[in-house]
Structures are given as C-alpha cells and as structure tokens.
mmCIF file of C-alpha atoms in Angstrom:
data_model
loop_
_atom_site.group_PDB
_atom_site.id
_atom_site.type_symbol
_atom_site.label_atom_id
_atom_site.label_comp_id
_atom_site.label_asym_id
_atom_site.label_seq_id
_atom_site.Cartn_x
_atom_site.Cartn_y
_atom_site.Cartn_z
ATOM 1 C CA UNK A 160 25.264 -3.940 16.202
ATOM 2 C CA UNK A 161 23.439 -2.544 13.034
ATOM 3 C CA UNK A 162 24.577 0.501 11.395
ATOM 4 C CA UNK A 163 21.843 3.286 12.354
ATOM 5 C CA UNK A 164 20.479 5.773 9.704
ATOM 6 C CA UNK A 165 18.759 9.156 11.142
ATOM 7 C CA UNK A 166 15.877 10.539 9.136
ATOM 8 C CA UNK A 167 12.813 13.246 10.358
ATOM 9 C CA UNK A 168 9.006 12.558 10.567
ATOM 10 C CA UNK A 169 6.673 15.101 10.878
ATOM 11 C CA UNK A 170 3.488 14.034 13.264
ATOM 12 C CA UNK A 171 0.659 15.338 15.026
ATOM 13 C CA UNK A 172 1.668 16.953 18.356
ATOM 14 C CA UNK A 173 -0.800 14.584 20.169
ATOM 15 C CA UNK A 174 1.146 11.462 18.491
ATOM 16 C CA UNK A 175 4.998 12.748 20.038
ATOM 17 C CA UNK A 176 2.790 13.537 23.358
ATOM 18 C CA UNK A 177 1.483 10.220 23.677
ATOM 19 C CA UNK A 178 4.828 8.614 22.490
ATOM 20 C CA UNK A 179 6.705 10.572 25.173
ATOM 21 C CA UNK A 180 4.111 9.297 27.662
ATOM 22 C CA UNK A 181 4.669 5.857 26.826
ATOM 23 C CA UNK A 182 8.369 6.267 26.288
ATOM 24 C CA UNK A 183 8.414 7.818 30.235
ATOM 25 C CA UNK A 184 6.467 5.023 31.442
ATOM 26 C CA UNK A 185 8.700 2.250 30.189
ATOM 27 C CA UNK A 186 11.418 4.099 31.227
ATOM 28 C CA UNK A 187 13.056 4.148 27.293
ATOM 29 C CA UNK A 188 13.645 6.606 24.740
ATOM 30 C CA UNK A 189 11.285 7.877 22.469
ATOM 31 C CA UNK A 190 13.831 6.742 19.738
ATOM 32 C CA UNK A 191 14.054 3.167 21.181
ATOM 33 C CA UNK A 192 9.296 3.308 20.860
ATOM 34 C CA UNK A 193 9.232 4.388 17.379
ATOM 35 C CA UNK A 194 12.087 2.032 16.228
ATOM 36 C CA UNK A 195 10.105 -0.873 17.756
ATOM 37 C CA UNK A 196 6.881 0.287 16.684
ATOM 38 C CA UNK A 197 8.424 0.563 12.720
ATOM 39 C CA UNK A 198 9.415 -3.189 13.727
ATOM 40 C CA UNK A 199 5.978 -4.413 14.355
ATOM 41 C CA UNK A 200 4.713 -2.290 11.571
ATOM 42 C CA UNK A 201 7.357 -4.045 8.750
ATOM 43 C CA UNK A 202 6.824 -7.508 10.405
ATOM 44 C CA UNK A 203 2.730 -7.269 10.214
ATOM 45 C CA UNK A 204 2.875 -5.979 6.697
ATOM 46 C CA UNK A 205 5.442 -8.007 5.217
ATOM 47 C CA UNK A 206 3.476 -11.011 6.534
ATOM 48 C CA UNK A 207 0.023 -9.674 4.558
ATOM 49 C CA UNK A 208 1.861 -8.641 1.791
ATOM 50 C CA UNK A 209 3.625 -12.460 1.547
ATOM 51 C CA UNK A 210 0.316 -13.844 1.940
ATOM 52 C CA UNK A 211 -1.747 -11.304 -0.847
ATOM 53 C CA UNK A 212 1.416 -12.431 -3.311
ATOM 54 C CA UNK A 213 0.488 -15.977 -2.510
ATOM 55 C CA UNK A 214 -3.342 -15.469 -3.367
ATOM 56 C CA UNK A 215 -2.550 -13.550 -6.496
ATOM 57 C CA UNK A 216 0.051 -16.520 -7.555
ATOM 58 C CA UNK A 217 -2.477 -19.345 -6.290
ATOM 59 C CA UNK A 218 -5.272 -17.497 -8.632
ATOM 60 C CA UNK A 219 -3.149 -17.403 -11.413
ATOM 61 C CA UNK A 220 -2.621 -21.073 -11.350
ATOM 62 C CA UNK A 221 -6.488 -21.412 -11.225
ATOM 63 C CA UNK A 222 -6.748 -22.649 -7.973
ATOM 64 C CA UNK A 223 -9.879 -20.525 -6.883
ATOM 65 C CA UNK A 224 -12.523 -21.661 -4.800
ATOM 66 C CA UNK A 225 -16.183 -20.783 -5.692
ATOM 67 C CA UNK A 226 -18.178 -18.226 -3.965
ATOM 68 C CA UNK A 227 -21.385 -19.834 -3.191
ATOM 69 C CA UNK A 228 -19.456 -23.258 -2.046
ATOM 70 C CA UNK A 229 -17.113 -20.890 0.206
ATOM 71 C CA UNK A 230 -19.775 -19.391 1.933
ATOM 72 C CA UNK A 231 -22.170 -22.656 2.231
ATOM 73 C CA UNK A 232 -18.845 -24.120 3.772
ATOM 74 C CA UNK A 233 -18.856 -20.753 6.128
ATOM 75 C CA UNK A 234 -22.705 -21.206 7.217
ATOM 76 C CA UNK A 235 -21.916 -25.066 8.056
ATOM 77 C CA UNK A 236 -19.080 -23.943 10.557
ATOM 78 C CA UNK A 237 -20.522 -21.165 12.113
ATOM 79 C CA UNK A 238 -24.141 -23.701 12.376
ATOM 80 C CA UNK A 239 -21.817 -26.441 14.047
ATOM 81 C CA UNK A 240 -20.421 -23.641 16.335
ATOM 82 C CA UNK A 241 -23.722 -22.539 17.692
ATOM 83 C CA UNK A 242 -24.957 -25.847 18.123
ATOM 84 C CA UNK A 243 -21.948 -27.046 20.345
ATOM 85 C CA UNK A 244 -22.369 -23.494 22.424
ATOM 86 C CA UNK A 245 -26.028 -24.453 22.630
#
C-alpha cells in the first residue's frame, strides 16, 4: 500500500456539502471521493498535457498542417456526414 501524505484544502461550503452527499450515497469516505476525484483530475490532465507537448514538438519539426486545407478537409467530412444521415 502507498505511503499517504495529509495536506488541507480550503473549499466552498456547498463543494464539502455536495461531497458529503455523494460520499453518503456510495457509502465511502469523503477522503476515499476527493482522492479519486484528484485521480481522474491527474489522469485527464496529464493526458492533454502529453498531447499539447506533442503538438508543440510536432510544430517545431515543421510538421504543420495549413489552415484553409484543414478546414476544407473539415467541411468535406461533416458534408459526407449529412449526406449519409440524409
């Protein structure tokens, strides 16, 4: 098991109410909601942040993509989309 680390958070009242809420509905502690909520938070963010690095590095190398041929590639998808829902 992980070695835990304590640390304070100051919130709105209305965010501890509605964490207690959901904490008494699943029948957990409000420790064990925020703990998997900073999970989900670090996972999302790590992921965007991996993928804006990857951008930055892909631009660098001058692999860019122009505007105009982005977004006349973006019309002929969504035009082939409405005309098979059609």
């Amino acid at each position: 098991m992980a070695t835990t680390e304590a640390f304070t958070v100051r919130t709105e009242a209305d965010i501890v109410h509605q964490l207690d809420h959901m904490a008494e509905s699943l029948d957990r502690s409000r420790n064990y909601i925020v703990n998997q909520a900073l999970r989900e938070y670090l996972k999302t963010h790590a992921w965007q942040l991996e993928k804006i690095a990857q951008g930055i590095a892909a631009a660098d190398r001058g692999e860019l993509v122009n505007h105009d041929d982005m977004m006349r590639e973006l019309e002929e998808l969504i035009d082939e989309k409405a005309k098979n829902h059609a």
